[in-house]
Tab-separated table of C-alpha atoms in Angstrom:
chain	number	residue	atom	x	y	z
A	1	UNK	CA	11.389	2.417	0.701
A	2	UNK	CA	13.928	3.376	3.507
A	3	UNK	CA	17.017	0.728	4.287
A	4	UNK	CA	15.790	1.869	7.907
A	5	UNK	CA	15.616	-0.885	10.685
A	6	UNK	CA	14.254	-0.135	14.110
A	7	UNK	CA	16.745	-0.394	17.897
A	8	UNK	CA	14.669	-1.587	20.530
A	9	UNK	CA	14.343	1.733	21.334
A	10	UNK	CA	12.042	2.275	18.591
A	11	UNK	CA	9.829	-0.759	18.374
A	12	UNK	CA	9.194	0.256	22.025
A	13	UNK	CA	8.239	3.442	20.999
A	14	UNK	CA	5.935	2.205	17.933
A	15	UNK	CA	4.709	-0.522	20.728
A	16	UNK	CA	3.993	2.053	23.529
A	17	UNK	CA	1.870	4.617	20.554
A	18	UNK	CA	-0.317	1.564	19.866
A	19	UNK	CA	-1.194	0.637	23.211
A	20	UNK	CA	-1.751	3.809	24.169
A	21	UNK	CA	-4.300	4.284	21.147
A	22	UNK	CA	-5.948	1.188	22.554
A	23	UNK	CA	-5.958	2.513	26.287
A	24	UNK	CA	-7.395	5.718	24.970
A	25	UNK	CA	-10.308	3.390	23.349
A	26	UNK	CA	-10.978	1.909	26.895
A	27	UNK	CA	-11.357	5.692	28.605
A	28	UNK	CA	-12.865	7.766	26.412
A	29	UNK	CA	-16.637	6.981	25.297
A	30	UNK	CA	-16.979	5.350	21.302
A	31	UNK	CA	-17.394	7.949	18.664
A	32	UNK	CA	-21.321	8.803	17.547
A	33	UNK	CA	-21.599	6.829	14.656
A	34	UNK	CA	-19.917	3.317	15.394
A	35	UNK	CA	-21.660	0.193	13.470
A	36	UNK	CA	-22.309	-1.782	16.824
A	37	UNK	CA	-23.643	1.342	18.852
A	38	UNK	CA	-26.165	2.841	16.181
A	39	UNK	CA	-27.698	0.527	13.942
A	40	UNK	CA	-30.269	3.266	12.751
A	41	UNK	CA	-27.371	5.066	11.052
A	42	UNK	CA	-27.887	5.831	7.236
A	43	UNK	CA	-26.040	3.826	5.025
A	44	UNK	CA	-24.403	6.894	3.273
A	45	UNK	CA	-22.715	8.146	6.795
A	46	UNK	CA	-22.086	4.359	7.006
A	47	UNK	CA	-19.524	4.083	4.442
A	48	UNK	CA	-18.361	7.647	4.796
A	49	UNK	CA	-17.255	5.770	8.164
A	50	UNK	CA	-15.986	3.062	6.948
A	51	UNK	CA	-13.653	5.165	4.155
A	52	UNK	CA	-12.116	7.048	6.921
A	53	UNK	CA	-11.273	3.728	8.879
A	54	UNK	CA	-9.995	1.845	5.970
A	55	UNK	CA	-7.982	4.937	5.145
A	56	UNK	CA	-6.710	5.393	8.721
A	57	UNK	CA	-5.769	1.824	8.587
A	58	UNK	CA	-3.668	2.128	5.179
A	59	UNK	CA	-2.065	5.369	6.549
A	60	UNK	CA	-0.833	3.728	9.742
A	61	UNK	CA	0.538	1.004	7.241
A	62	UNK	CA	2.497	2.871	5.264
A	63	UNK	CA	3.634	5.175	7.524
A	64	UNK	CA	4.917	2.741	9.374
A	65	UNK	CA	6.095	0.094	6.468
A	66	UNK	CA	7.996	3.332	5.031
A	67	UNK	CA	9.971	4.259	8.594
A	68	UNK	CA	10.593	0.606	9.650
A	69	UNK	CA	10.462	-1.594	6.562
A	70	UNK	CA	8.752	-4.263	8.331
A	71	UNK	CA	5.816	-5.646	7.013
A	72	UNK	CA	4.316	-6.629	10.859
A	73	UNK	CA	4.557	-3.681	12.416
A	74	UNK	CA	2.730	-2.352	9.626
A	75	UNK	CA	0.325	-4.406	10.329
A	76	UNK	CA	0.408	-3.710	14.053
A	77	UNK	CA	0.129	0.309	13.130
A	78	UNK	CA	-2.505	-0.263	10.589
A	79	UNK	CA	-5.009	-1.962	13.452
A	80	UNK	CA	-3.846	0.823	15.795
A	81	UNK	CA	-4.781	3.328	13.300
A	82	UNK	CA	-8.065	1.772	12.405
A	83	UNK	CA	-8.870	1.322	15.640
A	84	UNK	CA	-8.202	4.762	16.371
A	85	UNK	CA	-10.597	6.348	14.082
A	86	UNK	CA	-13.157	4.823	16.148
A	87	UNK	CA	-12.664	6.913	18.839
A	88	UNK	CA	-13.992	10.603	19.763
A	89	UNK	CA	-10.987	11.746	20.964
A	90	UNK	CA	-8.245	14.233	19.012
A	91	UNK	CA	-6.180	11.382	18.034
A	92	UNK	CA	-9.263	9.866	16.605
A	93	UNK	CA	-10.259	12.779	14.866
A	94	UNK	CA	-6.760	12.603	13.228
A	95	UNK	CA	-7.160	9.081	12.547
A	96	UNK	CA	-10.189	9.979	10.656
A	97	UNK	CA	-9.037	13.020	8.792
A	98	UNK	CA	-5.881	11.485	7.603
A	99	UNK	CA	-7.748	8.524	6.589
A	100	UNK	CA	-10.143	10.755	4.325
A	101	UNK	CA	-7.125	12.264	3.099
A	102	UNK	CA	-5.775	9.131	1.987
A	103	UNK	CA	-8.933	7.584	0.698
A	104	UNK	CA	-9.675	10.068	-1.327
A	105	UNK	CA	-6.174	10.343	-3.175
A	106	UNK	CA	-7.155	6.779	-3.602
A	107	UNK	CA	-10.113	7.498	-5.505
A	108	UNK	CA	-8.939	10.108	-7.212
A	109	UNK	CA	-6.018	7.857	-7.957
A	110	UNK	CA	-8.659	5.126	-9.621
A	111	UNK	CA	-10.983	8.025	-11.380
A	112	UNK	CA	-7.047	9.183	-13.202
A	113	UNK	CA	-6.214	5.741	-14.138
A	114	UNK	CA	-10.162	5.034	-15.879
A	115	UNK	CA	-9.867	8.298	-17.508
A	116	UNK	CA	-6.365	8.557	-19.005
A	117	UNK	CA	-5.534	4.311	-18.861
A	118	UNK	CA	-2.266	5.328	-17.129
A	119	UNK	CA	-2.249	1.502	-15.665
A	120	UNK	CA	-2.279	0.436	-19.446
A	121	UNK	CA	0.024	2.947	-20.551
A	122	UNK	CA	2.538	1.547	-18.069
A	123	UNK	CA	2.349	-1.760	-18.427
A	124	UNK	CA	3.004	-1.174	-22.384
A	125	UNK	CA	6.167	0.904	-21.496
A	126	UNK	CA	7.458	-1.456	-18.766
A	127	UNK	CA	6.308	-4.446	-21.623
A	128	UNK	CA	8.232	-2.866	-24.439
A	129	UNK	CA	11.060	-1.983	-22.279
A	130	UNK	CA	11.844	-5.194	-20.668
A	131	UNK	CA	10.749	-6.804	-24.042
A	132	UNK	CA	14.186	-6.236	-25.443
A	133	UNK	CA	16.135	-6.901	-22.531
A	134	UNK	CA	16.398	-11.119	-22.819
A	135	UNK	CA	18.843	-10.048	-25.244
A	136	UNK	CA	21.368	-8.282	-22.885
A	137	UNK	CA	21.508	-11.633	-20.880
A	138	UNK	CA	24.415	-13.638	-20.527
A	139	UNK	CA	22.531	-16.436	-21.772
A	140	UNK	CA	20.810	-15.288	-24.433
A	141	UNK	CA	24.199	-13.815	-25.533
A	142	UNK	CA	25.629	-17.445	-25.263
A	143	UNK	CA	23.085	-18.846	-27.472
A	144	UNK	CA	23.264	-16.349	-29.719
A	145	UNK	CA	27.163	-17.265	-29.768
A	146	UNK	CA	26.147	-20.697	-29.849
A	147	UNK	CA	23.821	-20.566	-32.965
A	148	UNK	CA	26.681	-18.128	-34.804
A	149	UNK	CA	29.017	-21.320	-34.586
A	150	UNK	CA	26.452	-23.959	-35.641
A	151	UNK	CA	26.410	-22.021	-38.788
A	152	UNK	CA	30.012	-21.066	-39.485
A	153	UNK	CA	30.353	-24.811	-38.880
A	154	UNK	CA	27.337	-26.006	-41.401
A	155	UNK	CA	28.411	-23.399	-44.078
A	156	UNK	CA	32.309	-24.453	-43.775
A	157	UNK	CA	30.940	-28.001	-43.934
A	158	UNK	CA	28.902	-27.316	-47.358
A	159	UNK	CA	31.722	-25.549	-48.989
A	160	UNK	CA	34.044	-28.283	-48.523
């Protein structure tokens, strides 16, 4: 990620886009579709819902982990964004359609690794390429150094 800290320019900036996400909440009405306002609602539309707000909410993390590189504001962003699908306003309705965007690279994401084992696949490479590098220590080099000596100094002391 980005060596990026933020002036107190900017956290005012992130600060004043969250609360006005939350003041935009309180004015405008709660999108059609909300758990606690229609409890008839099916339960596919249900988690179609709920994709869009935990995708809103990991958008508005990374976005703002990436531009920061602070893990609370993330955090801060990530509620803001969540809570900002909720709404039936156009900032909602970005909320939401960014958050389907990212859910669904998510899944497609999990259907790539189950098909082609790229998790696997990686952790072998990473495995066989970090499995040689205790070698390249310093310490292991000492040792190595170390046992080299010990047997100079055993086979010196046989031959004599």
């Amino acid at each position: 990620l980005m060596e990026m800290s933020l002036s107190p320019t900017g956290w005012a900036v992130w600060l004043l886009l969250a609360f006005a996400a939350s003041a935009q909440a309180l004015v405008h009405p709660v999108r059609r579709g909300t758990l606690r306002h229609q409890p008839a609602m099916a339960a596919e539309e249900e988690n179609e819902e709920s994709k869009e707000i935990l995708g809103a909410a990991a958008l508005g993390a990374i976005s703002a982990i990436a531009v920061t590189d602070e893990v609370g504001m993330g955090i801060i962003t990530a509620a803001a964004f969540a809570y900002g699908a909720t709404m039936a306003n156009g900032a909602g309705k970005a909320a939401r359609v960014g958050g389907r965007a990212v859910f669904k690279a998510y899944e497609t994401g999990i259907d790539i690794n189950e098909k082609y084992e790229v998790m696997e696949k990686t952790k072998g490479a990473v495995d066989n390429l970090l499995g040689g590098l205790p070698e390249l220590s310093p310490k292991a080099a000492a040792k190595r150094k170390a046992v080299a000596q010990k047997q100079v100094a055993e086979a010196a002391a046989a031959a004599s």
